[in-house]
Tab-separated table of C-alpha atoms in Angstrom:
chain	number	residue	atom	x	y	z
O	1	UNK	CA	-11.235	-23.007	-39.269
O	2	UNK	CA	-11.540	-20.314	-36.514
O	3	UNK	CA	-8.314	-21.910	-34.787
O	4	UNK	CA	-6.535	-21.875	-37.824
O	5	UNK	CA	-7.810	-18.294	-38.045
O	6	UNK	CA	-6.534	-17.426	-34.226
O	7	UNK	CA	-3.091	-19.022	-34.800
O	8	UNK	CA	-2.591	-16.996	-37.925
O	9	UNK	CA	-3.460	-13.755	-36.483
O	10	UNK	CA	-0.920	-14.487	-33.316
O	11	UNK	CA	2.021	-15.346	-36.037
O	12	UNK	CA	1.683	-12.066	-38.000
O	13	UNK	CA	2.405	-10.089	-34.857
O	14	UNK	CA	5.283	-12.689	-34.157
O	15	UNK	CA	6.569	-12.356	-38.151
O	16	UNK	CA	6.564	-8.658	-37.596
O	17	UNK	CA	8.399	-8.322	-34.993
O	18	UNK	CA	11.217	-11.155	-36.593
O	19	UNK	CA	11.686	-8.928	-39.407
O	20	UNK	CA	12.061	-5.768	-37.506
O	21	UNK	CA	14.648	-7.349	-35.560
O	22	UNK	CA	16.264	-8.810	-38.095
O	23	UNK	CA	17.132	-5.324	-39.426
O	24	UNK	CA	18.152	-4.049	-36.038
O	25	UNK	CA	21.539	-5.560	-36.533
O	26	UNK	CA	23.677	-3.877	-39.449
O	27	UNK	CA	24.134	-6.386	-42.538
O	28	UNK	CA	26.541	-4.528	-44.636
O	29	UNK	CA	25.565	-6.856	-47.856
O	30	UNK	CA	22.174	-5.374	-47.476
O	31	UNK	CA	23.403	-1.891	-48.281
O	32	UNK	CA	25.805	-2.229	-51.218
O	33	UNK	CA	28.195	0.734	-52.503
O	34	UNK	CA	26.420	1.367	-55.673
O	35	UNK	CA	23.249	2.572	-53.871
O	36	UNK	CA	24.180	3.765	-50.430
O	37	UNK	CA	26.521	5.745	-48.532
O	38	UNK	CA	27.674	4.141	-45.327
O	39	UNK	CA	29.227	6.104	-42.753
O	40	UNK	CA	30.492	4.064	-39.638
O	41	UNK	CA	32.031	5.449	-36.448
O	42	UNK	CA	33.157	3.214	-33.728
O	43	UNK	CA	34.072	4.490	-30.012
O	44	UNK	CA	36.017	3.366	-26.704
O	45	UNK	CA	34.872	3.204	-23.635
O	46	UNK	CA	36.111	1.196	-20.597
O	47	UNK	CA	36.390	-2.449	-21.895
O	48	UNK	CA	33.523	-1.508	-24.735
O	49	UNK	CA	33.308	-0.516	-28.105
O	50	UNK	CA	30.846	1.091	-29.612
O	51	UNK	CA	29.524	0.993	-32.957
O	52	UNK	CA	27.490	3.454	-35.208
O	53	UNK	CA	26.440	2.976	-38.435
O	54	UNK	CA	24.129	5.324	-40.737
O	55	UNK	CA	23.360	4.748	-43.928
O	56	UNK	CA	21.711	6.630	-46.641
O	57	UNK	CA	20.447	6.397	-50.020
O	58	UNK	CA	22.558	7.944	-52.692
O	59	UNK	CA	21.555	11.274	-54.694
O	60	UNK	CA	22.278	9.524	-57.589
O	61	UNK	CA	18.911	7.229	-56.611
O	62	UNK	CA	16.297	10.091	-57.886
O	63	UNK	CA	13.550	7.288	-58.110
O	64	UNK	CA	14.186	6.321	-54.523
O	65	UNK	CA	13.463	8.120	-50.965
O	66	UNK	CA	16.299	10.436	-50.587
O	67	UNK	CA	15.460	11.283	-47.204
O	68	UNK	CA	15.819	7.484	-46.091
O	69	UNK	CA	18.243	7.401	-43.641
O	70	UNK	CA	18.128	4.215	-40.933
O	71	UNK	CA	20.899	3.870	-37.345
O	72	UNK	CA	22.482	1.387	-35.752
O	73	UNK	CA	24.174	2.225	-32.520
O	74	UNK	CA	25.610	-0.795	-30.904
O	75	UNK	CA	27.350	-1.156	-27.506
O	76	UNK	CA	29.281	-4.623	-27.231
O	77	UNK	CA	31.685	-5.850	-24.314
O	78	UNK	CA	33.796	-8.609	-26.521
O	79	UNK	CA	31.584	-10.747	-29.030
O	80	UNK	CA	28.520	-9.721	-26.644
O	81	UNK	CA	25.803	-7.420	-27.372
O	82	UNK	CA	25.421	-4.974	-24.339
O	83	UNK	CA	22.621	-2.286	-25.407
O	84	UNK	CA	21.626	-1.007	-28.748
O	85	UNK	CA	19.093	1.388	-30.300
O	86	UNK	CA	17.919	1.016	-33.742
O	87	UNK	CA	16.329	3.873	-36.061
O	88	UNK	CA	14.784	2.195	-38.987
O	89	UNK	CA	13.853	5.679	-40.320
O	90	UNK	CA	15.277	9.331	-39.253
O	91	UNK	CA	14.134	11.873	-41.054
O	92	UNK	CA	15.240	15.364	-41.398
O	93	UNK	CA	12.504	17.737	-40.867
O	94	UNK	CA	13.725	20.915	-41.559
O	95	UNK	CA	16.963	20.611	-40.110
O	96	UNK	CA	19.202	17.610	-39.822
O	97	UNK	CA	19.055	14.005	-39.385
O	98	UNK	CA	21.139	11.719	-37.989
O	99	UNK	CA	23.659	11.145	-34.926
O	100	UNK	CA	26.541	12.786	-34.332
O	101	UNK	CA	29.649	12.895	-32.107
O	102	UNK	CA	31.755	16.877	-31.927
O	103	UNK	CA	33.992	15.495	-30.117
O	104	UNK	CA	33.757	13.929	-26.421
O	105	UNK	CA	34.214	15.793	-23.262
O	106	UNK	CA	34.425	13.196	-20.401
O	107	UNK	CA	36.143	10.315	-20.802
O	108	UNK	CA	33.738	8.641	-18.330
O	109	UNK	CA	30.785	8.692	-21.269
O	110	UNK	CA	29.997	8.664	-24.884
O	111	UNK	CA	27.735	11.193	-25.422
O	112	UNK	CA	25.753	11.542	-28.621
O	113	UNK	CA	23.325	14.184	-30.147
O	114	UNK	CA	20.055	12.769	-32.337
O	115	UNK	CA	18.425	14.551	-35.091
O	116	UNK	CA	15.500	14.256	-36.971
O	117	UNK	CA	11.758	13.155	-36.775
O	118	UNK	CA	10.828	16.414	-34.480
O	119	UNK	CA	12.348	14.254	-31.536
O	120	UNK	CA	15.698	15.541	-31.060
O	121	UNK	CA	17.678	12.980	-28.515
O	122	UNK	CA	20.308	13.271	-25.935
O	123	UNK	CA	22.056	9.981	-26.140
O	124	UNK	CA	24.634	9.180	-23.305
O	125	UNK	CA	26.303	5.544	-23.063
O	126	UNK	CA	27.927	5.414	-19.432
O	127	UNK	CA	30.296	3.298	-18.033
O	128	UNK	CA	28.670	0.405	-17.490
O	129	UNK	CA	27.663	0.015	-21.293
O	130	UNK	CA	24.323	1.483	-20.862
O	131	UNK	CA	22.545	3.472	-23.493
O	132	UNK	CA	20.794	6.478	-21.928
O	133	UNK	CA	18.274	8.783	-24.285
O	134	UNK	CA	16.872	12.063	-23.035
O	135	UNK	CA	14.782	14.770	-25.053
O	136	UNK	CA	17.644	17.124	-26.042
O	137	UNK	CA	20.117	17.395	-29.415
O	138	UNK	CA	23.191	19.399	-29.496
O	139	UNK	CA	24.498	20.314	-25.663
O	140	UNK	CA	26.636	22.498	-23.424
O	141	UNK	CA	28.789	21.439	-20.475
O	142	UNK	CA	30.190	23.298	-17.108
O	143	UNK	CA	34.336	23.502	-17.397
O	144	UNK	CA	34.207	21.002	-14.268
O	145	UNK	CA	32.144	18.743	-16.561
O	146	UNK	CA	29.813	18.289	-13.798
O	147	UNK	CA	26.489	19.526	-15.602
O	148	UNK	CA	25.563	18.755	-18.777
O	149	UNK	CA	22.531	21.323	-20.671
O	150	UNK	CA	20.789	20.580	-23.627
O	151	UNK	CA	17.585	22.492	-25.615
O	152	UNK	CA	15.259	19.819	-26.936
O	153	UNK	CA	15.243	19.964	-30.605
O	154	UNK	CA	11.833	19.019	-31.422
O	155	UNK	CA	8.068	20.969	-31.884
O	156	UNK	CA	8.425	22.204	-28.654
O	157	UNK	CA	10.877	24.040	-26.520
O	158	UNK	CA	12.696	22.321	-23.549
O	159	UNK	CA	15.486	21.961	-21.950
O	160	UNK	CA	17.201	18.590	-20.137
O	161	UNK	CA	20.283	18.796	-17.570
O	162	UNK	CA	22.334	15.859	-16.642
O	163	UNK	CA	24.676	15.696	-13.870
O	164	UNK	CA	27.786	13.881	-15.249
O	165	UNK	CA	29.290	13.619	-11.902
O	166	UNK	CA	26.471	11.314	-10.678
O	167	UNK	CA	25.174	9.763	-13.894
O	168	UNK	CA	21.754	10.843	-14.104
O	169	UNK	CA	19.286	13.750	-15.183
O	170	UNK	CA	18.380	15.827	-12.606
O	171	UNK	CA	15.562	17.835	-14.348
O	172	UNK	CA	13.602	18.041	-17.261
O	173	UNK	CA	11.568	21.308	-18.588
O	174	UNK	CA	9.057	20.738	-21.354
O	175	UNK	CA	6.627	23.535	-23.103
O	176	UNK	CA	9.073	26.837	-22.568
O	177	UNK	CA	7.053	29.465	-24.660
O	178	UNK	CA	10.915	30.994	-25.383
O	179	UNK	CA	13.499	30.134	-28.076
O	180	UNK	CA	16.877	29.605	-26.385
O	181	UNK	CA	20.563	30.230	-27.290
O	182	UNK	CA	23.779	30.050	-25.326
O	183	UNK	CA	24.738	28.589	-22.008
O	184	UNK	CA	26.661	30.249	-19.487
O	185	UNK	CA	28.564	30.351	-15.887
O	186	UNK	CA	28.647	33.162	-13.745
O	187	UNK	CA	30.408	32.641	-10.279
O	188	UNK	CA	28.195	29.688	-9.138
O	189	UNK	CA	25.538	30.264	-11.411
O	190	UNK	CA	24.247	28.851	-14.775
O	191	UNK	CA	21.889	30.510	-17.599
O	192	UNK	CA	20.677	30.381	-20.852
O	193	UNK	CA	19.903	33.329	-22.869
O	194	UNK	CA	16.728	33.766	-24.367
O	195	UNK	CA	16.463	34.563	-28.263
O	196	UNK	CA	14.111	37.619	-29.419
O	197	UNK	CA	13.519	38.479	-25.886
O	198	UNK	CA	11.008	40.791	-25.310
O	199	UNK	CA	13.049	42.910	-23.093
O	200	UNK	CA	12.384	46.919	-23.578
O	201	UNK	CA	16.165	48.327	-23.074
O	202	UNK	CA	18.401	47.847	-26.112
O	203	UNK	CA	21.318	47.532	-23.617
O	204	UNK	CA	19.367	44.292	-21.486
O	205	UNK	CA	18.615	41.085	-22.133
O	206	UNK	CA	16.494	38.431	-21.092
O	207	UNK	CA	17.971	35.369	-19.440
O	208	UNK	CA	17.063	32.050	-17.511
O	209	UNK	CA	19.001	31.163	-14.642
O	210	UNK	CA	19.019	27.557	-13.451
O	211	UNK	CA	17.839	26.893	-9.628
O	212	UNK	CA	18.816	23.099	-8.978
O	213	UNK	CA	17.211	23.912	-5.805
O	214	UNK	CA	13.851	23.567	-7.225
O	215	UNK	CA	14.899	22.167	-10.154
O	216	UNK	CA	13.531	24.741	-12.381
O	217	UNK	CA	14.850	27.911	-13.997
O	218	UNK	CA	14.046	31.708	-12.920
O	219	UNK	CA	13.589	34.435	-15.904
O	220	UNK	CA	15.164	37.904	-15.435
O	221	UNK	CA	16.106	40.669	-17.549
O	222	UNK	CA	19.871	41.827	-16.783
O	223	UNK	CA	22.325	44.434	-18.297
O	224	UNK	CA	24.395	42.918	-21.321
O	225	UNK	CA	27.552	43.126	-19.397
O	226	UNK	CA	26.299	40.909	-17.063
O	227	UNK	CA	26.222	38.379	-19.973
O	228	UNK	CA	29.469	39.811	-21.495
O	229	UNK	CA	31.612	38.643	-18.301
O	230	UNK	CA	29.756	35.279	-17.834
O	231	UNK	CA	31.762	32.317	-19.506
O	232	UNK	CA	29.881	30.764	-22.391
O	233	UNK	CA	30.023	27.358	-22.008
O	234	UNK	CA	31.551	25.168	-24.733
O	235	UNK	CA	28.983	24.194	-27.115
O	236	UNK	CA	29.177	20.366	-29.219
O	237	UNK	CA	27.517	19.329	-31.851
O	238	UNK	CA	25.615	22.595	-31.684
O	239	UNK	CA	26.285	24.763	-34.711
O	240	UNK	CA	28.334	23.381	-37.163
O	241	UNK	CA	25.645	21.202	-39.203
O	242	UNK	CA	24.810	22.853	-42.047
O	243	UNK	CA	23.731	21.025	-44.597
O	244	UNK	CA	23.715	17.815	-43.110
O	245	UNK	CA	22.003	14.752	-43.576
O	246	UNK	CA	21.962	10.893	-42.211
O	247	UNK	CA	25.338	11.905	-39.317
O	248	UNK	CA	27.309	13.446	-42.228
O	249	UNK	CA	28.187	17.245	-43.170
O	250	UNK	CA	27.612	17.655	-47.177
């Protein structure tokens, strides 16, 4: 009896864990028309293609969970599997949920911005297939598309920069106590500008400048021309989501 016991309890881990992958590969006959909206984007990069599918339950459902919403993102070099990542549930807390793609501003990546769950996700697929996830969201980038900056979208503040030109991150700030807005480039510098800053001359403003140095960034206050003759950088999948829900704008 107890060995029947013992062999049970190591199956249900082993069942589990069947099932759950068993969903991690989209089935588009489990998710027919009448009851869910399927939006699928596919992507090319090198000799790969890349897949991503979000699905949703329809309004029309009021019994069911409208917030459901469950990813599929799918890298695949021929008929072979590469790298995936699989949301079974994203939800939108207060804000969106959901991947999306505004746009692509290397051609040597796929990057991707995550939403939902309070764990906003910079998603990068490089060259080589491989599915890279940072704490970030929606994301800036330098005109030589050499940096990458992103504010974590989450409970707390943060922000993540990646160096595109040598495929990795090259710092990571958690627990800022300030709410940030734009990035910017002046001369050889980088900054972000800090929202509601606390900074006592109407004509001044409070920014952080990036020190890869030390791989931190510096607060100052400066004069608002100094930020008027800086070059924003160009902003994706940033500001344009509203409403939004499960990757799509509604």
């Amino acid at each position: 009896m107890k060995k029947a016991i013992l062999i049970l309890l190591l199956l249900i881990p082993a069942l589990s864990f069947a099932q759950v992958d068993k969903q991690s590969f989209y089935n588009p006959n489990d998710y027919p028309a009448t009851k869910y909206s399927v939006k699928i984007d596919t992507f090319s990069l090198k000799t790969f293609k890349v897949e991503l599918v979000q699905v949703k339950l329809k309004a029309e459902q009021p019994s069911e969970n409208t917030a459901y919403c469950r990813i599929w993102l799918t890298v695949k070099s021929g008929n072979t599997v590469v790298d995936k990542l699989f949301f079974p549930e994203c939800h939108a807390t207060g804000g969106c949920s959901g991947i999306f793609a505004d746009g692509q501003p290397s051609k040597e990546y796929i990057i991707l911005s995550k939403f939902g769950d309070n764990s906003g996700q910079l998603i990068i697929i490089d060259n080589t297939g491989k599915i890279q996830t940072y704490p970030g969201g929606g994301y800036s980038v330098s005109d030589d598309l050499k940096y990458l900056f992103t504010v974590h979208e989450s409970n707390t503040i943060g922000v993540t920069v990646f160096d595109l030109s040598k495929n990795k991150m090259i710092y990571l700030i958690e627990q800022l106590k300030s709410e940030l807005a734009d990035f910017y480039q002046a001369g050889n510098k980088y900054f972000v500008v800090e929202i509601d800053d606390d900074a006592t001359n109407e004509n001044q403003t409070n920014i952080f400048t990036f020190d890869f140095a030390i791989g931190y960034m510096i607060k100052s206050t400066v004069n608002d021309q100094y930020v008027e003759k800086a070059t924003r950088l160009k902003a994706y999948n940033r500001y344009n989501f509203a409403p939004c829900n499960c990757g799509q704008k509604n």
